[in-house]
Amino acid sequence: MMGRVVATERKPNTPHEFHFWTALDSPVGIGTIVRVEGSTAVGGQVPRIYGVVVEGFSYTDLQSPLHDVMGHDGAPGNHAMSSTERAEIRLYTAHVLRQIPEEPLQPVPMGSVFLADDADVAVALRMDGYLREGESTGIPIGIYRAGGTEAAIHLDADFLLGPEAAHLNITGVSGLATKTSAVEWVMQSIFTHFPASKGSVAALCFNVKGPDLCFLDKPGILDHADRAIYEKCGVPAGPFENVQYYAPYKSDGFSLNTLRSNEALLDNVTPLTWGLREVLQYAEVLLNKDDVDAKADAMIDFIKENVLDRPFSDPMLERTHTVTSFADLEQWFRDVLRALEKKDDQSWRTHHVATIRKVRNRLSNISTRCKGLVADDGAVSDLPFGTFQDRTVYVVDIASVEEDAQDLIFARVVTRLREHLERRDLGVNHVVVFVDELNKYAPSDGADTYVRKMLLDLAERGRYLGLVLFSAQQFRSQVHRRVVGNSGTSLFGRMDADELATPGYAVLSPATRTKLSTLEKGQLMVRHPHFTQPIFVRFPRPAIMRGRDGAELYPQATDVTLEHAVTRSLRALDPSVTLAWVQDTIIMHEPEAVLKARNATVRARPDDVRAFFRSQFRPTVSGKAAQRPAAPAVLRTTPADDPYGF
Amino acid sequence: MSEQLDHSFRGAQRALAAALPPGAMLDRGGALELAALNPSEAPRLIAATLVEGGSMRRHQVGEPVAQFAAFLDGTQVSRVMTYRDAVPVVHGTVAAVVRERRDRRMGTWGRPIVRHRLYVPRALVPAAFWERLESTGLEISDTSDAADGSGTPHPFALRDAAIHRVQKDRERAEHELAEQWCGSESRPLFVDGGISGSAVAQSSCAVGVVKSHRTLYVEGADLVTVLALGEGERSSVLRITSPRRTTVASWYLRLRDASGRDPLWGLVRVEMKAEDDASAGEVGHRADEISRWILAETSPVSLPDARWDKMVYGIRDCEEFLKVIQ
Ligand SMILES: Nc1ncnc2c1ncn2[C@@H]1O[C@H](COP(=O)(O)OP(=O)(O)OP(=O)(O)O)[C@@H](O)[C@H]1O
Ligand SMILES: [Mg+2]
């Protein structure tokens, strides 16, 4: 026995709160889970109450500090070796996690207090309901440790990935809260423990910050304590086995815009390039910011429906246009505007010339701002919508692309996921979408952007579809309330005192807030629908190379020449391709044509790479081949010792 | 299993209310000790024999040393429950405890004593009433001998008699515990109050420390010397004898600096076993040693107790403990 329940008129027990005292050396602390054994049976059953300690008090029989001053004659050093310690108490307040029986709900009775053991923790957190042998939906989130107890804490997959509830949000200060690490760990745990009966699950992560998520398939450094937690939680202490990276090109159109550009790591990096069609479909993502009116909207719709991807002719125009790329579209606009000028007309097919000019401006802006993502030749290299694989992480690296391009990628990827999940043809049943720095994409104040609306929709309806949002931010108070509010599970790492002072945290006791503001790395406070109170857990370092270690070990490829870039791409398909051969082949051609040929070759993955590539330069062969690629087959690696085979 | 009879004040109230006619019980009785005991005896001076040196002197006792292993104190509470005609029925509770110091913290040694009784002069109440009281099963102490036989005395006199009987019971409880301690321990016990009434006055394990000075055992110039004792000084050792008590060695000791206070402030009288065959030097040496032990107990202070100048923390701890259990 560790303590005794006490209640006084001034500090009575209630159905949700009770008090107990312990010996001075008892291992109780804020967050400790305890069990109370009542002494009087109610309805034939002796009540058992589980609680979590939220506040502690300590005092002596000293009635006034002045008495101590008098006792020491005003000199703190006097009688320093007092032969007796004053009578002293450790008094704790606990919040009820669970009462058994649950009815009638009564104030917590007097009783004996025990440290909760493994089994108690499971009952207290109602985990017994979803950890049943053979039909468990438990996803370990970490371990709870107190006194001699060490218990794995499980979340319920039905409440983490739908359909009952879904989503996970994590808050905490930069660097100390281990937010990104915690999400990586939870995803590893999900991949290990997500029950087969619930189907397949994949993760799609947007890398928004430096090298954070660039090395998910490389092992990290763990210590003994970390390994023990992996063991206890039954999660293999290794990196993700299946990871696919996607990154747009830089504005040069041939170097990948990612920190994972080292040659040794390119085998699972796929360029992300979209054509005009993909961009126009999501034009409103970018255009609504620029205050595009209904007339402009109508103009864009007209282009989407009548101009894009089909021969367009008009008696007024010089020629028939088949628009498949931004370059084609520009030609078309020029033709239209020239014709209007010639006729000195103010409108064409109900569209005013000013509107036409404005739309042309806006769209050409997009193609500049999103250069690298938007292929001028209309070529598409996309995520494998339709063939997503179970237990695979898809990382879309948008860390170094412009804000507009980020928004566009975000909006299109999430919308596509949603559409496919609605049609049940994504390839997997569940996708976890991880968005770091959520406050940037779904801020509590500011304009109602397309991206924010999309995240809101995801938070509110995603759980029925298996589309789950995992998000992180430093300050929860700066994120739109309904986005975090819909998150069934919330994690909190080390918190900033100012953030803790915001109204959202008022429900926490001062001691719990103090604990949150001093949490060490690897400790989290967890809120989950089954837990009636927040619980503190420990989790291990992710078994993944840290971003900055990876960036050091695998330095970024220096920007290469066009010849090098093409050689590298083709060598991935056919190791016999040499730089000299490429130089010879492209010497007579414009860079655009070379890239177009390279893109076509990479998409087609022909048996005879050299012949196919060479054939692209023949004027008779159309460069248009923009079919959506199948699932990215794992490309062969270039030998590390001879990257180019010069 | 039948419920055990509850002898505490509340339990006794219930038992009596059931046995007596409706309305007989007093609504609430305040503790009599607060009202009665204090000014009972007149202050007096009694000279005692000096056993250390030829004249009363002040002695520096030296640096405090913590040596006491335990502290003993007892408490009492009496309340009038009802009057039968002019005769009070008093309920008394006495309690005593030894609190032992282990690793600088106080804990209970052995079993504390708690006793509840009714105190009633049988000779002054009707036999039927006495029987009614007895029928409750409560323990009753007959205080008839307090009446002088000349009719019914003043109710307050009966009440005071009851309180003194309770006091005797308390002393008995204290002595029992002191004797238990000395029977099984050789480490020194700090006893609140004198030890001359107890068998432990014959053993060297118990030291009595008296806080009240209604009787002072010095006169004349010696009294002046005693009242002039400075902090950490003791008087020469005296021998105190009284007819029904054991002779003890005793001296005065000033626990705290009394400048600017009344002359008895911080002054205690210590009692220990009288060592008949010890030399004056030995006696003085022993008194110094014990005084140093007592001085070590002046911290932590026993505030907010009004007697904090003389009461050591270990004794306050006993009293707080007894408040809870009695
Ligand atoms: N379980 C753990 N135990 C101890 N240290 C850890 C643990 N998990 C992560 N760390 C360390 O904590 C540091 C910060 O982790 P992380 O990058 O996840 O924090 P963050 O909250 O995402 O920071 P930021 O807000 O800057 O993105 C890293 O150096 C990481 O190695
Ligand atoms: Mg981070």
mmCIF file of C-alpha atoms in Angstrom, chain A residues 24 61 63 67-68 70-73 79-88, chain B residues 66 101 104-106 231 256 296-301 303-304 308 313 316-317:
data_model
loop_
_atom_site.group_PDB
_atom_site.id
_atom_site.type_symbol
_atom_site.label_atom_id
_atom_site.label_comp_id
_atom_site.label_asym_id
_atom_site.label_seq_id
_atom_site.Cartn_x
_atom_site.Cartn_y
_atom_site.Cartn_z
ATOM 1 C CA LEU A 24 7.622 11.105 2.098
ATOM 2 C CA ASP A 61 2.949 21.555 10.981
ATOM 3 C CA GLN A 63 1.579 27.448 11.098
ATOM 4 C CA HIS A 67 7.429 30.737 13.671
ATOM 5 C CA ASP A 68 10.369 29.283 11.828
ATOM 6 C CA MET A 70 11.587 32.878 15.621
ATOM 7 C CA GLY A 71 12.803 29.332 16.031
ATOM 8 C CA HIS A 72 16.032 30.257 14.314
ATOM 9 C CA ASP A 73 16.388 33.644 16.036
ATOM 10 C CA HIS A 79 20.298 25.204 14.579
ATOM 11 C CA ALA A 80 20.854 24.047 11.046
ATOM 12 C CA MET A 81 21.252 20.594 12.505
ATOM 13 C CA SER A 82 17.938 20.526 14.275
ATOM 14 C CA SER A 83 17.645 17.086 15.774
ATOM 15 C CA THR A 84 14.061 16.559 14.662
ATOM 16 C CA GLU A 85 12.334 17.214 11.343
ATOM 17 C CA ARG A 86 8.936 18.771 11.548
ATOM 18 C CA ALA A 87 5.987 16.543 10.811
ATOM 19 C CA GLU A 88 5.484 16.812 7.074
ATOM 20 C CA ALA B 66 20.673 15.521 20.613
ATOM 21 C CA ARG B 101 12.676 9.726 16.956
ATOM 22 C CA ARG B 104 15.118 12.609 12.633
ATOM 23 C CA ARG B 105 11.391 11.965 12.184
ATOM 24 C CA MET B 106 8.839 11.291 14.881
ATOM 25 C CA GLU B 231 20.202 31.094 27.932
ATOM 26 C CA ARG B 256 15.901 30.587 25.623
ATOM 27 C CA ALA B 296 19.145 20.360 21.600
ATOM 28 C CA GLU B 297 15.367 19.956 21.576
ATOM 29 C CA THR B 298 14.569 23.675 21.431
ATOM 30 C CA SER B 299 14.525 23.463 17.633
ATOM 31 C CA PRO B 300 12.258 23.232 15.755
ATOM 32 C CA VAL B 301 10.122 25.559 17.870
ATOM 33 C CA LEU B 303 4.886 27.412 17.996
ATOM 34 C CA PRO B 304 2.012 28.132 17.763
ATOM 35 C CA TRP B 308 6.564 27.332 23.132
ATOM 36 C CA TYR B 313 8.931 20.056 19.640
ATOM 37 C CA ARG B 316 4.164 19.154 20.960
ATOM 38 C CA ASP B 317 4.345 16.266 18.520
#
